[in-house]
Coordinates of N, CA and C in Angstrom, one line a residue:
M14 N 2.9 16.0 0.8 CA 3.6 14.9 1.3 C 3.1 13.7 1.2
F15 N 2.0 13.5 2.2 CA 1.3 12.3 2.3 C 0.1 12.6 1.1
Q16 N -0.4 11.1 0.5 CA -1.1 10.7 -0.5 C -2.0 9.6 -0.4
G17 N -3.4 9.7 -1.2 CA -3.9 8.5 -0.9 C -4.2 8.3 0.6
R18 N -4.2 7.2 1.1 CA -4.7 6.7 2.4 C -3.6 6.9 3.1
W19 N -2.7 7.2 3.2 CA -1.5 7.9 4.3 C -2.1 9.5 4.7
E20 N -2.8 10.2 3.7 CA -2.9 11.6 4.1 C -3.9 11.2 5.1
Q21 N -5.2 10.5 4.8 CA -6.4 10.6 6.1 C -5.8 9.9 7.5
I22 N -4.9 9.0 7.5 CA -3.8 8.4 8.6 C -3.5 9.6 9.2
F23 N -2.3 10.5 8.5 CA -2.2 11.5 9.0 C -3.0 12.3 9.8
W24 N -3.9 12.8 9.0 CA -5.1 13.6 9.5 C -5.6 13.3 11.0
A25 N -5.8 11.9 10.8 CA -6.2 11.3 12.3 C -5.3 11.4 13.7
C26 N -4.1 10.9 12.9 CA -3.1 11.1 14.1 C -2.9 12.0 14.5
F27 N -2.9 13.2 14.0 CA -2.6 14.7 14.0 C -3.6 15.2 14.9
L28 N -5.0 14.7 15.0 CA -6.1 15.1 15.7 C -5.8 14.7 17.1
V29 N -5.3 13.1 17.4 CA -5.2 12.8 19.0 C -4.0 13.7 19.3
V30 N -2.8 14.0 18.6 CA -1.5 14.6 19.0 C -2.3 15.8 19.5
I31 N -2.7 16.5 19.0 CA -3.1 17.9 19.6 C -3.8 18.1 20.4
A32 N -4.9 16.7 20.6 CA -5.8 16.7 21.8 C -4.9 16.5 23.3
A33 N -3.8 15.9 22.9 CA -3.0 15.2 24.0 C -2.1 16.1 24.3
F34 N -2.0 17.6 23.8 CA -1.2 18.7 24.2 C -2.0 19.1 25.5
Y35 N -3.2 18.9 25.7 CA -4.1 19.7 26.8 C -3.2 18.5 28.2
L36 N -3.0 17.3 27.7 CA -2.4 16.7 29.1 C -1.1 17.2 29.4
S37 N -0.5 17.8 28.4 CA 1.1 18.6 29.1 C 1.1 20.0 29.8
F38 N -0.5 20.7 29.0 CA -0.6 21.9 29.7 C -1.2 21.4 31.1
A39 N -2.0 20.3 31.6 CA -2.6 20.4 32.9 C -1.2 19.7 33.5
A40 N -0.1 19.2 33.2 CA 1.1 18.7 34.2 C 1.8 20.4 33.9
Y41 N 1.9 20.9 33.0 CA 2.7 22.2 33.3 C 2.2 23.1 34.4
F42 N 0.7 23.2 34.3 CA 0.3 24.1 35.1 C -0.6 23.6 36.6
A43 N -0.1 22.3 36.9 CA -0.2 21.8 38.0 C -2.0 21.4 38.2
A44 N -2.6 21.3 37.3 CA -3.9 21.1 37.2 C -4.7 20.1 38.3
S45 N -5.8 20.3 39.0 CA -6.2 19.6 39.8 C -6.9 18.2 39.4
P46 N -6.8 17.2 40.4 CA -7.5 16.0 39.5 C -8.5 16.4 38.8
H47 N -9.5 16.8 39.0 CA -11.0 17.2 38.1 C -10.5 17.4 36.8
A48 N -9.4 18.4 36.6 CA -8.7 18.9 35.5 C -8.5 17.9 34.5
W49 N -7.6 16.9 35.2 CA -7.0 15.8 34.5 C -8.2 15.2 33.9
R50 N -9.0 14.9 35.0 CA -9.8 14.0 34.3 C -10.8 14.3 33.3
T51 N -11.1 15.7 33.5 CA -11.7 16.5 32.2 C -10.8 16.0 30.7
E52 N -10.0 16.4 31.3 CA -8.7 16.7 30.0 C -8.6 15.0 29.4
L53 N -8.4 13.9 30.2 CA -8.6 12.9 29.8 C -9.6 11.9 29.1
I54 N -10.8 13.0 29.5 CA -12.0 12.3 28.7 C -11.7 13.3 27.3
G55 N -11.6 14.8 27.6 CA -11.4 15.1 26.1 C -10.8 14.2 24.8
V56 N -9.5 13.9 25.7 CA -8.6 13.1 24.6 C -9.0 11.8 24.1
A57 N -9.8 11.1 25.0 CA -10.7 9.9 24.8 C -11.4 10.1 23.7
I58 N -12.5 11.3 23.8 CA -13.4 11.4 22.8 C -12.7 11.9 21.5
F59 N -11.8 12.8 21.7 CA -11.0 12.9 20.4 C -10.3 11.7 19.4
L60 N -9.4 10.7 20.2 CA -9.4 9.5 19.9 C -10.7 8.9 19.0
V61 N -11.7 8.7 19.5 CA -12.9 8.0 19.2 C -13.2 8.5 17.4
C62 N -13.1 10.0 17.6 CA -13.4 11.0 16.1 C -12.2 10.4 15.1
A63 N -10.9 10.4 15.8 CA -9.7 10.0 14.8 C -10.2 8.9 14.7
L64 N -10.9 7.7 15.3 CA -10.9 6.4 14.7 C -12.1 6.4 13.9
C65 N -12.9 7.3 14.3 CA -14.1 7.0 13.1 C -13.6 7.8 12.0
G66 N -12.8 8.9 11.9 CA -12.2 9.2 10.7 C -11.7 8.7 10.1
L67 N -11.0 7.7 10.3 CA -10.0 6.4 9.6 C -11.2 5.8 8.4
F68 N -12.5 6.3 8.7 CA -13.4 5.6 7.6 C -14.1 6.4 7.1
S69 N -14.6 7.8 7.6 CA -15.0 9.0 6.9 C -14.5 10.2 7.1
R70 N -14.2 10.8 6.1 CA -13.8 11.9 5.6 C -14.5 13.0 6.8
S71 N -15.7 13.1 6.5 CA -16.5 13.8 7.3 C -16.6 13.8 9.2
A72 N -16.2 12.7 9.4 CA -16.3 12.5 10.9 C -15.1 13.0 11.6
L73 N -14.2 12.8 10.5 CA -12.7 13.3 10.9 C -12.8 15.2 10.8
A74 N -13.5 15.6 9.9 CA -14.0 16.9 10.3 C -14.9 17.6 11.2
V75 N -15.5 16.8 11.8 CA -16.3 17.2 12.8 C -15.6 17.0 13.9
G76 N -14.2 16.1 14.4 CA -13.5 15.8 15.2 C -12.8 17.1 15.5
Y77 N -12.4 17.7 14.1 CA -11.2 18.9 13.9 C -12.2 20.0 14.5
V78 N -13.5 20.2 14.2 CA -14.3 21.2 14.3 C -14.6 21.2 16.2
M79 N -15.0 20.0 16.3 CA -15.2 19.8 18.1 C -13.9 20.3 18.7
H80 N -12.4 20.1 18.1 CA -11.5 20.2 18.7 C -11.0 21.8 18.6
G81 N -11.7 22.4 17.8 CA -11.4 24.2 18.0 C -12.7 24.7 18.8
L82 N -13.7 24.2 18.8 CA -14.7 24.4 19.9 C -14.0 24.4 21.5
W83 N -13.3 23.0 21.5 CA -12.5 22.8 22.8 C -11.8 23.8 23.2
D84 N -10.8 24.3 22.1 CA -9.8 25.3 22.3 C -10.6 26.4 22.7
L85 N -11.5 26.8 22.0 CA -12.6 28.2 22.4 C -12.7 28.1 24.1
S86 N -13.2 27.0 24.0 CA -13.7 26.9 25.5 C -12.7 27.0 26.7
H87 N -11.5 26.4 26.1 CA -10.5 27.0 27.2 C -10.0 28.2 27.5
S88 N -9.8 28.7 26.0 CA -9.4 30.1 26.1 C -10.4 31.1 26.6
L89 N -11.5 30.9 26.7 CA -12.8 32.1 27.0 C -13.3 31.9 28.5
S90 N -13.0 30.7 28.8 CA -13.7 30.2 30.1 C -12.7 30.2 31.4
G91 N -11.5 30.4 31.1 CA -10.4 29.8 32.4 C -10.3 28.7 32.6
A92 N -10.6 28.8 34.1 CA -10.5 27.4 34.7 C -11.5 26.3 34.7
S93 N -12.3 27.0 34.5 CA -13.9 26.5 34.6 C -15.0 26.5 33.5
F94 N -15.3 25.5 32.9 CA -16.2 25.9 31.6 C -17.7 24.8 32.2
A95 N -18.7 25.8 32.3 CA -20.0 25.2 32.7 C -20.1 24.3 33.8
G96 N -19.2 25.1 35.0 CA -19.1 24.2 36.2 C -18.2 22.8 36.3
V97 N -17.2 22.6 35.0 CA -16.6 21.4 35.0 C -14.9 22.1 35.0
S98 N -14.4 21.5 36.0 CA -12.9 21.8 36.0 C -11.9 21.7 34.8
I99 N -11.1 22.4 34.2 CA -10.6 22.5 32.8 C -9.3 22.9 33.3
T100 N -8.1 22.6 32.6 CA -7.0 23.5 32.8 C -6.5 24.6 32.0
D101 N -5.6 25.4 32.6 CA -5.1 26.5 32.0 C -4.3 26.4 30.6
I102 N -4.3 27.5 29.8 CA -3.7 27.2 28.9 C -2.6 28.2 28.5
P103 N -1.7 28.3 27.5 CA -1.2 29.4 27.3 C -1.7 30.4 27.0
L104 N -1.3 31.3 27.4 CA -2.1 33.0 26.4 C -2.0 33.0 25.0
G105 N -3.1 33.1 24.2 CA -3.2 33.0 22.6 C -3.3 31.5 22.3
Y106 N -2.8 30.7 22.8 CA -3.1 29.4 22.4 C -4.5 28.8 22.1
G107 N -5.2 28.9 22.6 CA -6.8 28.4 22.2 C -7.2 29.3 20.9
I108 N -6.9 30.7 20.9 CA -7.3 31.3 19.3 C -6.9 30.8 18.2
F109 N -5.1 30.3 18.3 CA -4.4 29.9 17.4 C -5.0 28.3 17.1
C110 N -4.9 27.9 18.0 CA -5.4 26.3 17.6 C -6.6 26.3 17.2
S111 N -7.4 27.1 17.6 CA -8.9 26.8 17.1 C -9.2 27.3 15.6
T112 N -8.2 28.0 15.4 CA -8.2 28.9 14.0 C -7.9 27.8 13.0
Y113 N -6.9 27.1 13.6 CA -6.2 26.0 12.7 C -6.8 24.8 12.6
D114 N -7.4 24.7 13.7 CA -8.9 23.6 13.7 C -9.7 23.5 12.5
F115 N -10.2 24.8 12.9 CA -11.5 25.1 11.6 C -10.9 25.3 10.3
V116 N -9.4 25.6 9.9 CA -9.0 25.6 8.6 C -8.9 24.1 8.0
V117 N -8.4 23.5 9.0 CA -8.5 21.9 8.9 C -9.6 21.6 8.3
A118 N -10.6 21.8 9.3 CA -11.9 21.1 9.0 C -12.2 21.3 7.4
G119 N -12.2 22.7 7.1 CA -12.8 23.3 6.1 C -12.0 22.2 5.0
Y120 N -10.5 22.6 5.0 CA -9.7 21.4 4.0 C -10.3 20.1 3.6
L121 N -10.6 19.7 4.9 CA -11.0 17.9 4.9 C -12.4 17.9 4.3
M122 N -13.6 18.8 4.0 CA -14.6 18.9 3.8 C -14.6 19.2 1.9
L123 N -13.4 20.2 1.9 CA -13.5 20.6 0.6 C -12.2 20.0 -0.1
S124 N -11.6 19.2 0.2 CA -10.5 18.4 -0.7 C -11.2 17.6 -1.4
D125 N -10.6 17.3 -2.4 CA -11.0 15.9 -3.7 C -9.6 14.8 -3.5
T126 N -9.1 15.1 -2.3 CA -8.1 14.1 -2.1 C -8.8 12.7 -2.3
A127 N -8.2 11.5 -3.0 CA -8.9 10.1 -3.4 C -8.3 9.2 -1.8
W128 N -8.9 9.3 -0.8 CA -8.4 8.5 0.2 C -8.5 7.0 -0.1
R129 N -9.0 6.6 -1.0 CA -9.4 5.2 -1.4 C -7.9 4.8 -2.0
D130 N -7.3 5.7 -2.8 CA -6.3 5.2 -3.2 C -5.2 4.5 -2.0
A131 N -4.0 4.0 -2.9 CA -3.0 3.1 -1.8 C -2.4 4.3 -1.2
G132 N -1.6 4.4 -0.2 CA -0.8 5.4 0.7 C 0.2 5.7 -0.3
K133 N 0.8 7.1 -0.1 CA 2.1 7.0 -1.0 C 2.9 8.0 -0.2
F134 N 4.3 7.9 0.2 CA 4.9 9.1 0.5 C 5.7 9.6 -0.1
D135 N 5.7 10.9 -0.6 CA 6.2 11.7 -1.4 C 7.2 13.1 -0.7
L136 N 8.5 12.6 -0.5 CA 9.0 14.0 0.2 C 9.4 15.1 -0.6
Y137 N 9.2 14.8 -1.8 CA 9.8 15.9 -2.8 C 8.3 16.0 -3.7
F138 N 7.2 16.4 -2.9 CA 5.9 16.4 -3.7 C 5.7 17.4 -4.7
W139 N 6.6 18.3 -4.2 CA 6.3 19.5 -4.9 C 7.2 20.0 -6.0
R140 N 7.9 18.8 -6.5 CA 8.4 18.6 -7.9 C 7.3 17.9 -8.7
H141 N 6.6 17.2 -8.6 CA 5.6 16.5 -9.2 C 4.2 17.1 -9.6
R142 N 4.1 18.4 -9.6 CA 2.9 19.0 -9.8 C 2.4 18.7 -11.5
T143 N 1.1 18.4 -11.3 CA 0.7 18.2 -13.0 C -0.4 19.1 -13.0

């Protein structure tokens, strides 16, 4: 659906959106102030990765891998990871999201999409296969 530069912008924005999901989990599960701080720092780190990803495909892929590891750390460690408070997440979310993140990172590294081309939005992309 997104072609050229728009695809790169989409993946960068989506990294920030999925990182911000943890803020909604912190609100829903009434996380401690320490957990809020940890989650806000995490979102800030992924925002930096997304901004770097606007210039480098590999930086964006690294951001998705890091987010996948962030998901796994939440899923496997409960409310504390290496002595740092983190928020609870819904059952199964960490495994699902980390799998998604690793698949996206693989796609970003293997894709030959020309991000240097002008951006194009094609709602009917499946009709124009070449």
